[in-house]
Short mmCIF file of C-alpha atoms in Angstrom, two decimals:
data_model
loop_
_atom_site.label_atom_id
_atom_site.label_comp_id
_atom_site.label_asym_id
_atom_site.label_seq_id
_atom_site.Cartn_x
_atom_site.Cartn_y
_atom_site.Cartn_z
CA ASP A 480 0.00 0.00 0.00
CA THR A 481 1.48 3.34 -1.04
CA GLU A 482 -1.26 5.60 0.27
CA VAL A 483 -0.78 9.08 1.62
CA THR A 484 -3.97 10.76 2.82
CA GLN A 485 -4.63 14.47 3.13
CA THR A 486 -7.41 16.42 4.79
CA PRO A 487 -9.31 18.48 4.02
CA LYS A 488 -9.70 18.04 0.29
CA HIS A 489 -10.76 21.66 -0.15
CA LEU A 490 -10.27 24.67 2.12
CA VAL A 491 -11.46 28.25 1.77
CA MET A 492 -10.12 30.75 4.27
CA GLY A 493 -9.92 34.46 4.83
CA MET A 494 -6.67 36.32 5.27
CA THR A 495 -7.15 36.58 9.04
CA ASN A 496 -8.02 32.94 9.62
CA LYS A 497 -5.90 30.20 11.14
CA LYS A 498 -6.26 26.76 9.64
CA SER A 499 -4.28 23.54 9.38
CA LEU A 500 -3.69 20.96 6.69
CA LYS A 501 -3.14 17.37 7.70
CA CYS A 502 -1.23 14.56 6.07
CA GLU A 503 -0.97 10.95 7.18
CA GLN A 504 0.83 7.83 6.01
CA HIS A 505 1.04 4.33 7.44
CA MET A 506 3.82 2.93 5.28
CA GLY A 507 6.48 3.26 7.96
CA HIS A 508 8.11 6.09 6.02
CA ARG A 509 10.44 8.38 7.95
CA ALA A 510 10.58 11.34 5.58
CA MET A 511 7.64 13.61 4.80
CA TYR A 512 7.31 16.60 2.52
CA TRP A 513 5.11 19.59 1.77
CA TYR A 514 4.88 20.91 -1.78
CA LYS A 515 2.98 23.85 -3.23
CA GLN A 516 1.58 23.63 -6.75
CA LYS A 517 0.13 26.57 -8.61
CA ALA A 518 -2.14 25.99 -11.60
CA LYS A 519 -0.34 24.72 -14.72
CA LYS A 520 2.98 24.59 -12.84
CA PRO A 521 5.09 21.79 -11.36
CA PRO A 522 5.13 21.21 -7.60
CA GLU A 523 7.62 23.28 -5.61
CA LEU A 524 9.19 21.92 -2.47
CA MET A 525 8.39 23.80 0.76
CA PHE A 526 9.54 21.64 3.67
CA VAL A 527 11.14 18.28 4.36
CA TYR A 528 10.99 16.36 7.63
CA SER A 529 13.40 13.52 8.12
CA TYR A 530 12.95 11.33 11.21
CA GLU A 531 10.57 13.94 12.62
CA LYS A 532 13.13 16.73 12.33
CA LEU A 533 12.88 19.62 9.89
CA SER A 534 15.72 19.10 7.43
CA ILE A 535 14.81 21.43 4.57
CA ASN A 536 12.96 24.75 4.61
CA GLU A 537 12.93 26.30 1.17
CA SER A 538 12.76 29.87 2.48
CA VAL A 539 9.02 29.62 2.98
CA PRO A 540 7.28 32.64 4.60
CA SER A 541 6.60 32.27 8.31
CA ARG A 542 2.84 32.35 7.72
CA PHE A 543 3.34 28.67 6.84
CA SER A 544 4.36 26.62 9.86
CA PRO A 545 5.02 22.89 9.51
CA GLU A 546 4.77 20.37 12.31
CA CYS A 547 5.61 16.69 12.49
CA PRO A 548 4.03 15.27 15.70
CA ASN A 549 5.13 11.72 14.92
CA SER A 550 6.49 9.64 12.06
CA SER A 551 3.03 9.13 10.52
CA LEU A 552 1.64 12.65 10.71
CA LEU A 553 2.55 15.94 9.10
CA ASN A 554 0.68 19.20 9.58
CA LEU A 555 0.91 22.54 7.88
CA HIS A 556 -0.41 25.42 9.99
CA LEU A 557 -1.62 28.44 8.08
CA HIS A 558 -2.01 31.97 9.42
CA ALA A 559 -2.50 35.36 7.80
CA LEU A 560 -2.25 33.98 4.30
CA GLN A 561 -2.43 36.08 1.15
CA PRO A 562 -4.59 35.44 -1.94
CA GLU A 563 -1.44 34.49 -3.86
CA ASP A 564 -1.04 31.54 -1.48
CA SER A 565 -4.05 29.91 -3.13
CA ALA A 566 -2.78 26.65 -4.62
CA LEU A 567 -2.83 22.86 -4.37
CA TYR A 568 -0.80 21.74 -1.36
CA LEU A 569 0.65 18.29 -1.77
CA CYS A 570 2.09 16.05 0.89
CA ALA A 571 4.51 13.25 0.10
CA SER A 572 6.40 10.61 2.03
CA SER A 573 9.40 8.37 1.44
CA GLN A 574 11.38 5.77 3.32
CA GLY A 575 13.97 8.27 4.48
CA LEU A 576 16.93 6.42 3.02
CA ARG A 577 20.38 7.67 3.92
CA ARG A 578 21.09 8.16 0.23
CA GLY A 579 18.36 10.64 -0.57
CA ASP A 580 18.49 10.41 -4.32
CA THR A 581 17.21 6.85 -4.32
CA ASP A 582 14.35 7.66 -1.95
CA THR A 583 11.13 7.42 -3.95
CA GLN A 584 8.44 9.88 -2.93
CA TYR A 585 4.76 8.98 -2.84
CA PHE A 586 2.22 11.76 -3.03
CA GLY A 587 -1.17 12.36 -1.48
CA PRO A 588 -4.16 13.75 -3.39
CA GLY A 589 -3.59 17.30 -2.16
CA THR A 590 -5.60 20.03 -0.48
CA ARG A 591 -6.99 22.72 -2.75
CA LEU A 592 -6.61 25.97 -0.80
CA THR A 593 -8.37 29.20 -1.69
CA VAL A 594 -7.51 32.38 0.22
CA LEU A 595 -10.07 35.16 -0.05
CA ALA B 1240 23.03 21.30 -10.25
CA GLN B 1241 20.93 18.52 -11.67
CA SER B 1242 17.84 19.50 -13.64
CA VAL B 1243 15.40 18.16 -16.20
CA THR B 1244 13.89 19.75 -19.28
CA GLN B 1245 10.63 18.62 -20.81
CA LEU B 1246 10.24 19.54 -24.45
CA GLY B 1247 6.68 20.25 -25.49
CA SER B 1248 4.26 21.60 -22.92
CA HIS B 1249 1.36 20.08 -24.87
CA VAL B 1250 1.27 16.82 -26.81
CA SER B 1251 -1.77 15.58 -28.68
CA VAL B 1252 -2.13 12.04 -30.02
CA SER B 1253 -4.92 9.93 -31.45
CA GLU B 1254 -6.26 7.01 -29.46
CA GLY B 1255 -4.20 3.95 -30.34
CA ALA B 1256 -1.20 5.98 -31.48
CA LEU B 1257 2.27 5.99 -29.96
CA VAL B 1258 2.84 8.30 -27.01
CA LEU B 1259 6.26 9.95 -26.73
CA LEU B 1260 6.94 12.47 -23.99
CA ARG B 1261 10.43 13.94 -23.89
CA CYS B 1262 12.68 14.53 -20.91
CA ASN B 1263 16.34 15.52 -20.99
CA TYR B 1264 18.48 15.72 -17.91
CA SER B 1265 21.47 17.83 -17.02
CA SER B 1266 23.82 16.11 -14.68
CA SER B 1267 27.52 15.49 -14.30
CA VAL B 1268 26.86 12.09 -12.79
CA PRO B 1269 24.18 9.52 -13.68
CA PRO B 1270 21.05 10.80 -11.99
CA TYR B 1271 18.06 9.03 -10.54
CA LEU B 1272 15.07 9.99 -12.67
CA PHE B 1273 11.33 9.71 -12.21
CA TRP B 1274 8.16 10.09 -14.22
CA TYR B 1275 4.98 11.09 -12.41
CA VAL B 1276 1.46 11.50 -13.77
CA GLN B 1277 -1.15 13.91 -12.45
CA TYR B 1278 -4.80 13.50 -13.40
CA PRO B 1279 -7.05 16.56 -13.11
CA ASN B 1280 -7.59 17.68 -9.54
CA GLN B 1281 -5.49 14.87 -8.13
CA GLY B 1282 -2.06 14.32 -6.62
CA LEU B 1283 0.96 12.86 -8.37
CA GLN B 1284 1.24 9.15 -9.07
CA LEU B 1285 4.58 7.47 -9.68
CA LEU B 1286 4.75 5.94 -13.16
CA LEU B 1287 8.31 4.66 -13.11
CA LYS B 1288 11.83 5.40 -11.93
CA TYR B 1289 15.37 4.92 -13.17
CA THR B 1290 17.90 3.93 -10.54
CA SER B 1291 20.71 2.59 -12.78
CA ALA B 1292 19.69 -1.07 -12.48
CA ALA B 1293 18.46 -1.23 -16.10
CA THR B 1294 18.31 1.33 -18.89
CA LEU B 1295 14.83 0.28 -20.03
CA VAL B 1296 12.35 0.81 -17.24
CA LYS B 1297 8.80 -0.49 -17.32
CA GLY B 1298 6.15 1.29 -15.32
CA ILE B 1299 2.46 1.14 -14.66
CA ASN B 1300 -0.35 1.51 -17.19
CA GLY B 1301 1.82 0.25 -20.08
CA PHE B 1302 4.35 3.08 -19.93
CA GLU B 1303 8.09 2.63 -20.22
CA ALA B 1304 11.13 4.86 -20.45
CA GLU B 1305 14.65 4.34 -21.70
CA PHE B 1306 17.68 5.97 -20.11
CA LYS B 1307 20.15 7.05 -22.82
CA LYS B 1308 23.34 8.46 -21.42
CA SER B 1309 24.68 9.46 -24.85
CA GLU B 1310 21.61 11.63 -25.40
CA THR B 1311 21.09 12.60 -21.72
CA SER B 1312 17.48 11.59 -22.20
CA PHE B 1313 14.80 9.65 -20.36
CA HIS B 1314 11.81 9.80 -22.71
CA LEU B 1315 8.48 8.25 -21.72
CA THR B 1316 6.65 6.07 -24.24
CA LYS B 1317 3.52 4.00 -24.57
CA PRO B 1318 2.80 1.97 -27.72
CA SER B 1319 -0.93 2.68 -27.83
CA ALA B 1320 -2.61 5.68 -26.24
CA HIS B 1321 -5.88 5.35 -24.41
CA MET B 1322 -8.33 8.09 -23.55
CA SER B 1323 -7.61 7.51 -19.87
CA ASP B 1324 -3.96 8.53 -20.43
CA ALA B 1325 -4.97 12.18 -20.78
CA ALA B 1326 -3.17 13.92 -17.93
CA GLU B 1327 -0.16 16.04 -16.97
CA TYR B 1328 3.17 14.21 -16.95
CA PHE B 1329 6.19 15.37 -14.98
CA CYS B 1330 9.77 14.23 -15.26
CA ALA B 1331 11.76 14.72 -12.05
CA VAL B 1332 15.28 14.38 -10.70
CA PHE B 1333 16.84 14.60 -7.28
CA THR B 1334 19.01 17.67 -6.79
CA GLY B 1335 21.35 18.92 -4.14
CA GLY B 1336 22.61 15.50 -3.12
CA GLY B 1337 19.74 15.05 -0.75
CA ASN B 1338 16.07 14.30 -1.03
CA LYS B 1339 15.03 17.44 -2.87
CA LEU B 1340 13.01 16.43 -5.92
CA THR B 1341 12.98 18.93 -8.79
CA PHE B 1342 10.34 18.66 -11.48
CA GLY B 1343 10.32 19.56 -15.11
CA THR B 1344 7.70 22.01 -16.33
CA GLY B 1345 5.32 19.23 -17.29
CA THR B 1346 3.69 17.98 -20.48
CA GLN B 1347 -0.06 17.98 -20.92
CA LEU B 1348 -1.08 14.89 -22.90
CA LYS B 1349 -4.32 15.07 -24.86
CA VAL B 1350 -5.77 11.92 -26.43
CA GLU B 1351 -8.24 12.37 -29.25
CA LEU B 1352 -10.69 9.92 -30.80
#
């Protein structure tokens, strides 16, 4: 089973709201990722957690706050977002191999976020 | 830095025709390469991956890709297109020596009757 689940599927929020996106996997993977994908564009990496520790932050604005409570869960906390943050947010997971470039990533279905 | 280039942002084929989606890589060492497919309003699904074990890689849904070092290419093919193949296809490569996956710009495949 290579399933990564994400909730909610759709989210509409105002610029003053606080919301969270959730991602879960039960494949025993130890690396988890957040990507942002704008329409007609490829996904762009935001954050990487490896063994529950933040290992990569691609200079993402502080209004996006990731959290990895345990090896199966990944959250993305959202606060004071801008309309240009509207996008598909994808979560992915991988085994967390020592040699990263052989570590296949499996993606969830995404959360479609609209910021009004 | 390693990168991939996908030639042709849109490809249109007839049902039953050969599908050829192009991906060229830029790397000083043999890279690990991936093809993902994204159906409308969905996440990315892994089609196949090249990890140096074999140059011809078979994936799901009848797709395959051949790694050609001399051409720095990893083109995706399928002998006979089906309507259900209509989707966005991304070639990807790891960059930075770690687990950062960088995607090409994508190719939208349209399959016509």
